[in-house]
Structure formats: structure tokens, C-alpha cells
Short mmCIF file of C-alpha atoms (C1' of nucleotides) in Angstrom, two decimals:
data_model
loop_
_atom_site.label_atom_id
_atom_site.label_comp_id
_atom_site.label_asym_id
_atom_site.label_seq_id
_atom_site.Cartn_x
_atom_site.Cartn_y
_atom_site.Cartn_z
CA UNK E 1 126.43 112.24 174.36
CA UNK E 2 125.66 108.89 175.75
CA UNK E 3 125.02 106.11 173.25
CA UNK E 4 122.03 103.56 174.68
CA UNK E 5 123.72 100.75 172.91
CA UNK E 6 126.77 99.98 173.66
CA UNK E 7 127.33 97.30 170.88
CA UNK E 8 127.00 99.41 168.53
CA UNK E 9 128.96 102.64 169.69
CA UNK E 10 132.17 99.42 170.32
CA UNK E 11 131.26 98.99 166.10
CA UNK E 12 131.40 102.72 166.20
CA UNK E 13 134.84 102.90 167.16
CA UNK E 14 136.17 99.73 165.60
CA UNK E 15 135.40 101.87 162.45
CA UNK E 16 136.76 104.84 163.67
CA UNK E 17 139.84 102.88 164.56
CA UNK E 18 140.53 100.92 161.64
CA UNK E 19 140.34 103.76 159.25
CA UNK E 20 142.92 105.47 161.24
CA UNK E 21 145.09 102.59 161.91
CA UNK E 22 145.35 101.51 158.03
CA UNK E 23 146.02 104.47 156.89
CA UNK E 24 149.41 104.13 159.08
CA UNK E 25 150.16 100.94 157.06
CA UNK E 26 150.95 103.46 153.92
CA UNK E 27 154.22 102.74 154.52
CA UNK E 28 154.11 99.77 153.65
CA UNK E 29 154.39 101.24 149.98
CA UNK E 30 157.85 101.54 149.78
CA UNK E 31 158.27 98.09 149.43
CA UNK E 32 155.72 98.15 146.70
CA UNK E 33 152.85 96.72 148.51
CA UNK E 34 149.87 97.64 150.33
CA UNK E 35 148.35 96.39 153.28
CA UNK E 36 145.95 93.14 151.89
CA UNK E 37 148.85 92.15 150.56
CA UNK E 38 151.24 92.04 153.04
CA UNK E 39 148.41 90.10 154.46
CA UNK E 40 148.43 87.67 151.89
CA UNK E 41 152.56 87.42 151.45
CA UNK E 42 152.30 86.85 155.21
CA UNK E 43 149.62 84.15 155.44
CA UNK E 44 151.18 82.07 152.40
CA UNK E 45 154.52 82.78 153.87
CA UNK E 46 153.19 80.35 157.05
CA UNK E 47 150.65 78.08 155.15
CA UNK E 48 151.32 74.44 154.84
CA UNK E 49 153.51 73.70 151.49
CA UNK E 50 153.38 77.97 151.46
CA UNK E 51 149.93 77.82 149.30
CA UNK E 52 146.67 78.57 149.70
CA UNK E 53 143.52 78.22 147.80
CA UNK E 54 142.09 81.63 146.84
CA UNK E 55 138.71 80.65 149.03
CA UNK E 56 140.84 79.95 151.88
CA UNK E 57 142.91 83.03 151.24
CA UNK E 58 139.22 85.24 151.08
CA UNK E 59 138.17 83.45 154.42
CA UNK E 60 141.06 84.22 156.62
CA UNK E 61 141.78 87.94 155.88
CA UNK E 62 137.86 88.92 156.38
CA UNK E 63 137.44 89.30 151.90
CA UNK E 64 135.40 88.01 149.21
CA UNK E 65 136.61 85.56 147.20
CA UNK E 66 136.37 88.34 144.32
CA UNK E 67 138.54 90.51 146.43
CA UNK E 68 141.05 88.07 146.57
CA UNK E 69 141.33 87.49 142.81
CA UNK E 70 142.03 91.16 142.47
CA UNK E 71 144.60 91.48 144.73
CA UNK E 72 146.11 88.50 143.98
CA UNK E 73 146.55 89.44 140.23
CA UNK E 74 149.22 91.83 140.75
CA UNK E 75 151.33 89.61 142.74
CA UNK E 76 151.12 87.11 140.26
CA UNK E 77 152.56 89.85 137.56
CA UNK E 78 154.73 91.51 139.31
CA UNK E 79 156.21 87.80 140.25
CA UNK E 80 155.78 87.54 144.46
CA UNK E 81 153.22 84.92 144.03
CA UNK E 82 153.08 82.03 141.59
CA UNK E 83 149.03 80.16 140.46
CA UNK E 84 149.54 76.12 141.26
CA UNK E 85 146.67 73.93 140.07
CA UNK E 86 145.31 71.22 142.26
CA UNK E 87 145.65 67.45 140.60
CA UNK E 88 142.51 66.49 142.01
CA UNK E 89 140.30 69.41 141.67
CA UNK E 90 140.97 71.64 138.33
CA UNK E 91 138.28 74.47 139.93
CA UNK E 92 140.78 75.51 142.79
CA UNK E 93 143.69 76.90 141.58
CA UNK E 94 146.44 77.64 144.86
CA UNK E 95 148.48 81.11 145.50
CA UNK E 96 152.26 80.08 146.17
CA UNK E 97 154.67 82.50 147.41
CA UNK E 98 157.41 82.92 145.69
CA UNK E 99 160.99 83.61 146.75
CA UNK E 100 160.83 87.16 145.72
CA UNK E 101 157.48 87.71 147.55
CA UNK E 102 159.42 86.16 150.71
CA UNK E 103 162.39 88.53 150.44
CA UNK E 104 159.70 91.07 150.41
CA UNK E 105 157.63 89.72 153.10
CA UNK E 106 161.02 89.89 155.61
CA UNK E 107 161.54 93.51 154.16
CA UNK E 108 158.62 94.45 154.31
CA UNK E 109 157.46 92.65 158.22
CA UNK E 110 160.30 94.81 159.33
CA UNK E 111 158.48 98.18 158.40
CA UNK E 112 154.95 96.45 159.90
CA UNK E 113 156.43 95.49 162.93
CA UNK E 114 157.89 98.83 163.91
CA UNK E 115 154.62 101.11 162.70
CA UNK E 116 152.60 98.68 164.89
CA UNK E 117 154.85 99.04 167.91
CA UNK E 118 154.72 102.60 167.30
CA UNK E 119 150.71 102.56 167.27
CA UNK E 120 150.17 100.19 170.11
CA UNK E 121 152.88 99.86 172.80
CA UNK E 122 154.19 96.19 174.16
CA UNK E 123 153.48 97.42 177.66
CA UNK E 124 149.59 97.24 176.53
CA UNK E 125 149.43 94.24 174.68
CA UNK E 126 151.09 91.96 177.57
CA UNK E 127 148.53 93.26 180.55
CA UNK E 128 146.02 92.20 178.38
CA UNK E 129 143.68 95.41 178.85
CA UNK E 130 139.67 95.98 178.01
CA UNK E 131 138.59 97.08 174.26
CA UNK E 132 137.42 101.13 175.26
CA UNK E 133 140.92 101.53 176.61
CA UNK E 134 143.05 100.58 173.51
CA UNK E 135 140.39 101.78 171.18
CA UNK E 136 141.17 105.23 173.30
CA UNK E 137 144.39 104.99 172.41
CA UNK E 138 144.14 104.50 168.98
CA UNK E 139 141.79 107.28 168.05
CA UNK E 140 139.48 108.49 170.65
CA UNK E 141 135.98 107.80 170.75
CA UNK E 142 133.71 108.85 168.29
CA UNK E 143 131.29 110.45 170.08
CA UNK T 1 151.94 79.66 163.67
CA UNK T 2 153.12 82.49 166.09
CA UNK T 3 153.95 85.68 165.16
CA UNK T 4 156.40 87.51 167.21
CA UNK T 5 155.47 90.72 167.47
CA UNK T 6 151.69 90.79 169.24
CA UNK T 7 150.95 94.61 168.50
CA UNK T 8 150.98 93.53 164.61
CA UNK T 9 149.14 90.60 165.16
CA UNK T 10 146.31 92.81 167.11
CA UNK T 11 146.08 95.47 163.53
CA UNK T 12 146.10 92.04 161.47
CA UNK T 13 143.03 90.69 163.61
CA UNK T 14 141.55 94.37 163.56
CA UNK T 15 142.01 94.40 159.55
CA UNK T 16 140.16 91.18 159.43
CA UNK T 17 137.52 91.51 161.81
CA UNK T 18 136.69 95.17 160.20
CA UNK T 19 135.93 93.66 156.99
CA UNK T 20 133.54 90.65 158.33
CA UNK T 21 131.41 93.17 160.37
CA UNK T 22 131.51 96.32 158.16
CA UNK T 23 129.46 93.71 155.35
CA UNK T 24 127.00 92.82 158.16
CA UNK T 25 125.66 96.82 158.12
CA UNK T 26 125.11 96.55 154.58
CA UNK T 27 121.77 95.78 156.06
CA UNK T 28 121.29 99.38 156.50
CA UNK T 29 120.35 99.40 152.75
CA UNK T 30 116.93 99.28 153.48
CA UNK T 31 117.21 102.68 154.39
CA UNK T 32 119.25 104.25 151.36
CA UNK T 33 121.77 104.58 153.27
CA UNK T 34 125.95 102.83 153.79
CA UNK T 35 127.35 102.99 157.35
CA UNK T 36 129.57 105.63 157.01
CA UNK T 37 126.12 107.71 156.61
CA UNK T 38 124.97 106.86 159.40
CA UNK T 39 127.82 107.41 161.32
CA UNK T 40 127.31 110.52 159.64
CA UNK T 41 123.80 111.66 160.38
CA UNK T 42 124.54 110.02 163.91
CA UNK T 43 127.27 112.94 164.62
CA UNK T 44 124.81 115.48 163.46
CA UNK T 45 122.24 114.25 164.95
CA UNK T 46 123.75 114.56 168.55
CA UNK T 47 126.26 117.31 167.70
CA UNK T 48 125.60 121.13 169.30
CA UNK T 49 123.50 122.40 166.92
CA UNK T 50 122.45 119.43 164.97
CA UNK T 51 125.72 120.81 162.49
CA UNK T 52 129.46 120.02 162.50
CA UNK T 53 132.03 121.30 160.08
CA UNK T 54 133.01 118.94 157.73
CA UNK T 55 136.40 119.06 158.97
CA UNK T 56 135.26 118.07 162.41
CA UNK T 57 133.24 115.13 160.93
CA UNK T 58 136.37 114.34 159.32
CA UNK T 59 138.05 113.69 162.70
CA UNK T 60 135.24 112.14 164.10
CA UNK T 61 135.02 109.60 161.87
CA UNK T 62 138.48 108.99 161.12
CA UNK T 63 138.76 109.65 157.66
CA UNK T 64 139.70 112.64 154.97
CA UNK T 65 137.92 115.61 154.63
CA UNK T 66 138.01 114.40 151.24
CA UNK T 67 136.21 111.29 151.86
CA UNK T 68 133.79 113.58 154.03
CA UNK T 69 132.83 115.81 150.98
CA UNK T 70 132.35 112.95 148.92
CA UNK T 71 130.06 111.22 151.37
CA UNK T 72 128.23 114.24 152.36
CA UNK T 73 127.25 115.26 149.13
CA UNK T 74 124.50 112.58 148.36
CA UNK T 75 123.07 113.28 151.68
CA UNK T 76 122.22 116.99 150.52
CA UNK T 77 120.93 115.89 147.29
CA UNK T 78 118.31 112.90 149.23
CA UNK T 79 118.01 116.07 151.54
CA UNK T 80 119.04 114.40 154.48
CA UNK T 81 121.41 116.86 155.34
CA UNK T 82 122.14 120.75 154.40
CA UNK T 83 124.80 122.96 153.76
CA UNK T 84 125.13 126.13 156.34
CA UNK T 85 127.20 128.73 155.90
CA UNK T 86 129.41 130.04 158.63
CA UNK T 87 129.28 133.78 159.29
CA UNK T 88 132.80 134.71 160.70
CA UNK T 89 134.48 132.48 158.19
CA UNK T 90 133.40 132.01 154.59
CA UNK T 91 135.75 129.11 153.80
CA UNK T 92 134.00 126.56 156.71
CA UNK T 93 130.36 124.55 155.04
CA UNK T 94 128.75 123.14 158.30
CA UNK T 95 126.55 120.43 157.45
CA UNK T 96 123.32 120.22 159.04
CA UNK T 97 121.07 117.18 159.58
CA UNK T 98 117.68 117.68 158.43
CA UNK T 99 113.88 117.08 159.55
CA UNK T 100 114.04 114.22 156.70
CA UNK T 101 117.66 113.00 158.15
CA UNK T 102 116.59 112.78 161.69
CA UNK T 103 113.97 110.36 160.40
CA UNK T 104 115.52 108.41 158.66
CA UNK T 105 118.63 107.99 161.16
CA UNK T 106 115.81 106.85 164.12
CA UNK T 107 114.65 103.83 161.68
CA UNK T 108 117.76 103.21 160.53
CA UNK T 109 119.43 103.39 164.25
CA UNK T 110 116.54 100.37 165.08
CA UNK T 111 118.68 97.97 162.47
CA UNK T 112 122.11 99.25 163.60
CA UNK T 113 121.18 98.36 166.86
CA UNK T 114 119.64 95.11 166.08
CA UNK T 115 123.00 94.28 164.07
CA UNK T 116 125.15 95.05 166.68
CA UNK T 117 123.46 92.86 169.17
CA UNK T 118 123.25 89.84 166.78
CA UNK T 119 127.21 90.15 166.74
CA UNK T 120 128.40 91.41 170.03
CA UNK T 121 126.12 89.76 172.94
CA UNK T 122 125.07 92.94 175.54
CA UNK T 123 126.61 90.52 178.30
CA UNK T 124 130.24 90.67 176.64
CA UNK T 125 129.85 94.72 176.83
CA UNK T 126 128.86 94.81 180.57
CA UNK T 127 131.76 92.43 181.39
CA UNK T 128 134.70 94.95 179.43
CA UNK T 129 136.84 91.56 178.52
CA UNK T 130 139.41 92.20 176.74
CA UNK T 131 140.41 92.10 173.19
CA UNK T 132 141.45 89.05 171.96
CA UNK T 133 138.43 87.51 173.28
CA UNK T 134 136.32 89.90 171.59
CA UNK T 135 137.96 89.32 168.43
CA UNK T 136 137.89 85.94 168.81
CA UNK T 137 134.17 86.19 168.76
CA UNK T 138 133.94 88.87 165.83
CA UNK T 139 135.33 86.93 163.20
CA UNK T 140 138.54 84.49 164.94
CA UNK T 141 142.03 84.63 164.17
CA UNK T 142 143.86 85.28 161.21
CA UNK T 143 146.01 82.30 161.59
"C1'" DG I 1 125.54 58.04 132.94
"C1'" DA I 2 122.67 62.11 132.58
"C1'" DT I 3 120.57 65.70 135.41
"C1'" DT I 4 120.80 68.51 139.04
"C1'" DA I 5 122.93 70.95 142.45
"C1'" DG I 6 126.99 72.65 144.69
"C1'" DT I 7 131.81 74.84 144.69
"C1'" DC I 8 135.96 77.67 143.01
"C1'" DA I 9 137.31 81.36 140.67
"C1'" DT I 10 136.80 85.26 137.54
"C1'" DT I 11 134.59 89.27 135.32
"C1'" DG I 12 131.67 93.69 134.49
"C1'" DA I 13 129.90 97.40 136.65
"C1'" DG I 14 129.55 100.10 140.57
"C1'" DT I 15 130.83 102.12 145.36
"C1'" DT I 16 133.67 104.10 148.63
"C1'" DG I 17 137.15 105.76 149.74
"C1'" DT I 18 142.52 107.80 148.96
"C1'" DC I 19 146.19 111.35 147.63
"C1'" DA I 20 147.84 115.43 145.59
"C1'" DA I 21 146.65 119.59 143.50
"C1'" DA I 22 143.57 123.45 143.12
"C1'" DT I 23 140.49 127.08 145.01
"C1'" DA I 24 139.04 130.26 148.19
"C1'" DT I 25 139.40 132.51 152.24
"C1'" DA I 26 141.72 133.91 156.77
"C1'" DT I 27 145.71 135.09 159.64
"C1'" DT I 28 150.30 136.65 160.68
"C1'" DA I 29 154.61 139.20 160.03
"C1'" DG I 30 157.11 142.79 158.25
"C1'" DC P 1 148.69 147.44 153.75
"C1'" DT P 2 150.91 143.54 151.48
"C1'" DA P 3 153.21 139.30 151.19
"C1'" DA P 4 153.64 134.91 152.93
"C1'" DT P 5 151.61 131.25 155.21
"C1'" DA P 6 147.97 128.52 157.08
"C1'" DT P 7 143.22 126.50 156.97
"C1'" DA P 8 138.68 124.54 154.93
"C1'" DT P 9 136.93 122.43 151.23
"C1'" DT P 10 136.59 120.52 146.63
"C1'" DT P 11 138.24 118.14 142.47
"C1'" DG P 12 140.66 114.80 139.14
"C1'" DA P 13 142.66 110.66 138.84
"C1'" DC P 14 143.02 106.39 140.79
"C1'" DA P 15 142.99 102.21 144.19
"C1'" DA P 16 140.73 98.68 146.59
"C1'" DC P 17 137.38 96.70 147.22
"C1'" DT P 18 131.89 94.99 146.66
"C1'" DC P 19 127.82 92.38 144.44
"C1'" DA P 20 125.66 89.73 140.97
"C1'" DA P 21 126.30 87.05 137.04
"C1'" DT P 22 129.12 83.68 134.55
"C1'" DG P 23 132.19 79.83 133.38
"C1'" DA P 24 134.18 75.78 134.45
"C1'" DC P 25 134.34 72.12 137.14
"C1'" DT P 26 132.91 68.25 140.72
"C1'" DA P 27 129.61 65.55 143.49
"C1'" DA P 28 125.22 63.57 144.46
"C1'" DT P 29 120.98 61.39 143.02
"C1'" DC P 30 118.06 58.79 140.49
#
DNA sequence: GATTAGTCATTGAGTTGTCAAATATATTAG
DNA sequence: CTAATATATTTGACAACTCAATGACTAATC
């Protein structure tokens, strides 16, 4: 079952693989958050001044800027995330962390941390090993 | 900006770089069709039989039979795939790619491939490199 | 300094999935 | 055989996005 391209059967099973792999990250729910926003806890947890403009936000997780907004909505409400305007610039409006959202960040990078190790073992990740062989290990190949 | 644990980082990067090349293969619009069909009618198309059980595609695909049903079903109403009964067991629906199907998959497999090349270069495939270069290249790092 | 063009963010409407429950059938154990 | 259990698929309700259009600014040009 031999794919000629082998660009696309690597897309294939980044698919395959990512589908699998996120739905892992369910677990994550018991601390009341999903995945994208773990993402975002995480990245404003290590920005500069812990903010971010919602562009910046979109570009670094691999999202549209709509996408963002959405998410970023029920962090605001449910208090893990705080809007800060921008003196200069009233279009851009920054996403702060809060001190809630970083007690649940910790909590919650505890539960991430040990359903990654359980998905991909340290032993891989320090040799440093090719794409099919890790994608093999995550899910098999698609075809 | 390091994290500590390298096996999260790796799902983090996947979770991004997903996202960024997933939008590319909305190209595939042209033909009426979203990637996860033609993932689909590619699995017919080179399964025994030109038919899987929906449970199988399920697998092969990495997501829910659920999300299988829902997918399949606009392909038998363009008639790009059928429903097949199973004799032994009336509760299986294989799904069969069509004369119509197998068309459309060969045009649509010309973009797919097309896309894939315009993201990952053929020469990083032949050299098997491993990951964090490749992701690098697919859409950089989260942080 | 008034147009014009660009940028940041949000919204309405739609798509693509998910989970949990339901349906229908098949298999196993007593 | 019949009851209990397991398997294949579908459905209802919902979540997490997308695109295209819009609003609200800022910056560039003349």
C-alpha cells in the first residue's frame, strides 16, 4: 500500500497522530480547561510582563485571530485571564494571566506533563530519533 | 523560555504545527471535498475491496466512529461513496468508494500532493531528520 | 488635515468534530 | 434456549474552531 509521495503520507500521519494525541489531553478537564487553553495559560504564563496581544497569542499556537477571541472569552469570565489595553494603540487589547489562571497553570502542567511522558517516553526524546519512528509510536501509520 | 519536560513540549509543537498545515489543504475545496475526505476516499480507494468498515476507518484515521458516520454520510449523498451491507453480520455498513469517488480522489490527490511538496521539501523526506527540525520548518516553535 | 489603506479584534453563520446515550445485532455462559 | 454481555453504528446535544464581514482604530500619502 505504498504511497508515491511521501510528503504527503508524513501529513497523513501528522493527522492521524494529532487526533489521537489530543484526545489524551481530555484530562486536562478536571482542572476545568481544555487543551488551547492550557496553551494559552502556558504561553502568557512565560510572556514578557505575562501578556500577550490576542494576534500574537493566534500566531504562536497555530489559530486565527478569531479563534483566539473565543477561547479567550471564557478565561476572561471565569477570571484566569484579565483584558489590558495598550496606551499607545487602543485597537490591541493584551491577555494577562491572572493569579488564579497561574495556580491553574501549575495544577494543571502537572497533569500535562505526566500524560505526555506517558505518550512519548524520555528515552525517545533525548536520542533525538527520525519522524516515521515516533509517529509509529504514537498511532501507527495510516496506511 | 525552556520548558522542562521535552515530551510536552514535542505535543505543544505537534498542536501548533497541526493547525498551520491542516488550513493549507483547505485547498482541496476545489474539489468539494475537506481533508478528512480525502483521507477518507484515500483508505477506500487502496483498501481490499475498495470498502472498509466504518469502524476500521475509524482507526485508520484516528478518530470516532462517530466522527466517521458523520463524515461519511455526505460522501453517499455526492455519491462518492456507498453503503454495503455485510452478509454474516447485519450490524457492520462497509463503505465503498465509488466510480465517481475514485475520480474525484485522482484530481484531488494532484493538489494534495502539490501541497505537501510546497511545505515539506522531497529532500527533507529522503534524508529522515528528525523532528524538531521538521517542525521547525512546518510552522517553528511555540515559544 | 482629509482620504486612503492597513491592522487588531470581534461577531454571525457555518463546519467538523466530540461524548454519552440509544439502537440493533451478535456472542457467550448458564 | 435465554439472559447477560459485547460490538457496530447512529443520534442529540454541544464544543471548538473556521471564514468573511464589520467596527474601531492607526499610519501613510498627498
Amino acid at each position: 500500500m505504498a504511497i508515491k509521495n511521501s510528503s504527503l503520507k508524513l501529513i497523513m500521519n501528522l493527522a492521524k497522530v494529532q487526533a489521537v494525541v489530543s484526545r489524551k489531553f481530555d484530562r486536562l478537564s478536571v482542572h476545568g480547561i481544555g487543551f488551547s487553553d492550557f496553551l494559552i495559560l502556558h504561553l502568557l504564563h512565560h510572556a514578557p510582563g505575562e501578556q500577550l496581544r490576542r494576534i500574537e497569542l493566534a500566531e504562536k499556537i497555530g489559530l486565527t485571530p478569531s479563534g483566539v477571541t473565543r477561547l479567550v472569552m471564557p478565561l476572561e469570565k471565569s477570571g484566569l485571564v484579565t483584558r489590558q489595553a495598550n496606551e499607545r494603540d487602543a485597537r490591541v487589547s493584551y491577555a494577562k494571566i491572572t493569579a488564579t489562571g497561574k495556580r491553574i497553570y501549575n495544577e494543571a502542567m502537572k497533569t500535562a506533563d505526566s500524560i505526555a511522558d506517558s505518550i512519548i517516553p524520555i528515552t525517545y526524546i533525548e536520542k533525538d530519533r527520525p519522524i516515521a519512528e515516533l509517529f509509529q509510536m504514537l498511532g501507527g501509520d495510516i496506511d
